[in-house]
XYZ file of C-alpha atoms in Angstrom:
168
model
C 23.511 93.361 -110.431
C 20.619 91.165 -111.543
C 19.303 87.647 -111.491
C 20.780 85.355 -114.187
C 18.537 84.643 -117.233
C 18.827 81.803 -119.849
C 19.440 84.563 -122.347
C 22.888 85.107 -120.495
C 24.209 81.851 -121.656
C 26.403 83.027 -124.541
C 28.172 85.800 -122.600
C 28.388 83.772 -119.553
C 30.134 80.860 -121.398
C 32.337 83.105 -123.294
C 33.529 84.988 -120.094
C 33.887 81.804 -117.912
C 35.679 80.111 -120.751
C 38.202 82.864 -121.505
C 38.719 83.230 -117.635
C 39.224 79.628 -116.877
C 42.876 79.735 -116.052
C 42.468 82.870 -114.023
C 39.477 81.362 -112.061
C 40.620 77.838 -111.612
C 43.072 78.484 -108.586
C 40.116 80.011 -106.580
C 37.148 77.626 -107.487
C 35.999 74.053 -107.208
C 36.910 71.836 -109.997
C 35.078 72.433 -113.279
C 32.766 69.585 -114.431
C 33.265 68.206 -118.069
C 30.215 69.902 -119.235
C 30.592 73.057 -117.221
C 30.162 75.437 -120.162
C 27.423 73.730 -122.150
C 24.049 75.212 -122.607
C 22.494 72.064 -120.800
C 24.615 72.686 -117.686
C 23.673 76.443 -117.664
C 19.978 75.571 -117.965
C 20.287 73.324 -114.965
C 22.305 76.076 -113.017
C 19.528 78.529 -113.729
C 16.835 76.119 -112.683
C 18.798 75.483 -109.509
C 19.146 79.022 -108.973
C 15.446 79.685 -109.049
C 14.728 76.871 -106.753
C 17.301 78.124 -104.016
C 15.775 81.563 -104.348
C 12.229 80.302 -103.819
C 13.460 78.323 -100.889
C 15.241 81.310 -99.416
C 18.488 79.431 -99.265
C 20.451 81.127 -101.909
C 20.552 84.176 -104.090
C 22.580 84.586 -107.442
C 23.343 87.716 -109.128
C 25.363 88.518 -112.400
C 27.404 91.544 -112.352
C 27.003 93.796 -115.443
C 29.010 96.947 -116.434
C 26.534 99.766 -116.277
C 27.890 101.627 -119.245
C 27.325 98.861 -121.790
C 25.619 95.919 -120.081
C 28.589 93.718 -120.495
C 28.634 90.740 -118.128
C 31.616 90.917 -115.845
C 31.090 88.264 -112.956
C 28.824 87.177 -110.305
C 27.851 87.269 -106.673
C 26.358 84.552 -104.706
C 24.617 84.421 -101.392
C 24.446 81.117 -100.191
C 23.676 79.064 -97.042
C 21.105 81.739 -95.943
C 20.086 80.898 -92.388
C 17.242 82.172 -90.468
C 15.969 82.267 -86.860
C 18.728 82.850 -84.372
C 21.657 83.081 -86.860
C 20.381 85.455 -89.552
C 23.360 85.286 -91.893
C 24.613 84.263 -95.251
C 27.774 83.394 -97.091
C 29.100 85.518 -99.667
C 31.022 84.239 -102.790
C 31.930 86.078 -105.980
C 33.760 85.845 -109.128
C 34.990 88.157 -111.886
C 36.220 87.626 -115.376
C 39.925 88.020 -115.932
C 39.586 91.108 -118.237
C 37.655 92.946 -115.538
C 39.801 91.966 -112.556
C 41.614 94.629 -110.353
C 39.536 97.506 -111.836
C 37.126 97.988 -108.814
C 34.082 96.337 -110.425
C 33.750 93.585 -107.888
C 34.208 95.973 -104.942
C 31.347 97.979 -106.398
C 29.133 94.850 -106.896
C 29.666 93.683 -103.339
C 28.930 97.090 -102.164
C 25.729 97.156 -103.962
C 24.655 93.637 -102.700
C 25.240 94.380 -99.100
C 22.009 96.666 -98.675
C 20.078 93.695 -100.226
C 21.315 91.430 -97.645
C 20.782 93.587 -94.759
C 17.742 95.448 -95.953
C 15.648 93.250 -98.147
C 16.642 89.861 -96.705
C 16.879 91.234 -93.138
C 19.875 89.319 -92.292
C 22.375 90.472 -89.482
C 25.704 88.830 -90.691
C 27.497 88.226 -93.989
C 30.302 85.648 -93.955
C 32.987 85.468 -96.610
C 36.044 83.112 -96.899
C 39.195 83.275 -99.174
C 42.465 81.504 -99.547
C 45.032 83.201 -97.435
C 47.128 83.900 -100.585
C 44.206 85.738 -102.354
C 45.520 89.322 -101.836
C 42.805 90.789 -104.146
C 39.936 89.176 -102.218
C 41.480 89.970 -98.913
C 41.703 93.605 -100.003
C 38.163 93.838 -101.294
C 36.667 92.509 -98.050
C 38.770 94.760 -96.046
C 37.916 97.927 -98.026
C 34.171 96.996 -97.563
C 34.503 96.644 -93.681
C 34.573 92.845 -93.325
C 36.701 91.845 -90.319
C 38.993 88.815 -90.503
C 37.823 86.314 -87.889
C 40.432 83.469 -88.281
C 41.607 80.469 -90.004
C 39.380 77.676 -91.073
C 41.473 74.492 -91.794
C 40.535 72.432 -94.932
C 37.465 74.458 -95.258
C 36.470 74.390 -98.928
C 37.304 72.010 -101.791
C 39.164 74.341 -104.217
C 40.626 73.011 -107.500
C 40.323 69.513 -106.192
C 41.969 70.008 -102.830
C 40.638 70.819 -99.380
C 42.229 74.197 -98.612
C 42.539 76.317 -95.621
C 40.490 79.580 -95.761
C 40.568 83.103 -94.010
C 37.103 83.815 -92.544
C 35.543 87.293 -92.628
C 32.359 88.722 -91.426
C 30.377 91.963 -91.706
C 27.618 92.843 -89.304
C 24.725 94.960 -89.908
């Protein structure tokens, strides 16, 4: 895991582009310029600002053996004071799916959340039919907490999500 860099643009755009059909059912609608260099630069700028504000942290996931970009993990909605939690989101390129890479990535980011950030709770949400994501969260000790109606705007439609949490 590491923070995204401008130099990651080419591998990121290639991976996202080739995985578009695979990712679309689980993500918000992509903008017309989603994969352009300018959009990526704006994305990186936003990531840096959110990290400075302690509101979100974004990591790209690379395969250790050859430094190939495989996906990403996002910690968003970081809340302090009495709540002490964040929301976890993740994506993986189609050619790397169901090989254990994202499980390893989320397992690696958990100590950062609890140790480095000092948070108490990690929240995650997934579509009820997303068996892969439900399995990943279950393997890592997340507990299902219930159904949130029309929780996130996915692929242009407000969709119900199962809510999960992991406590320190």
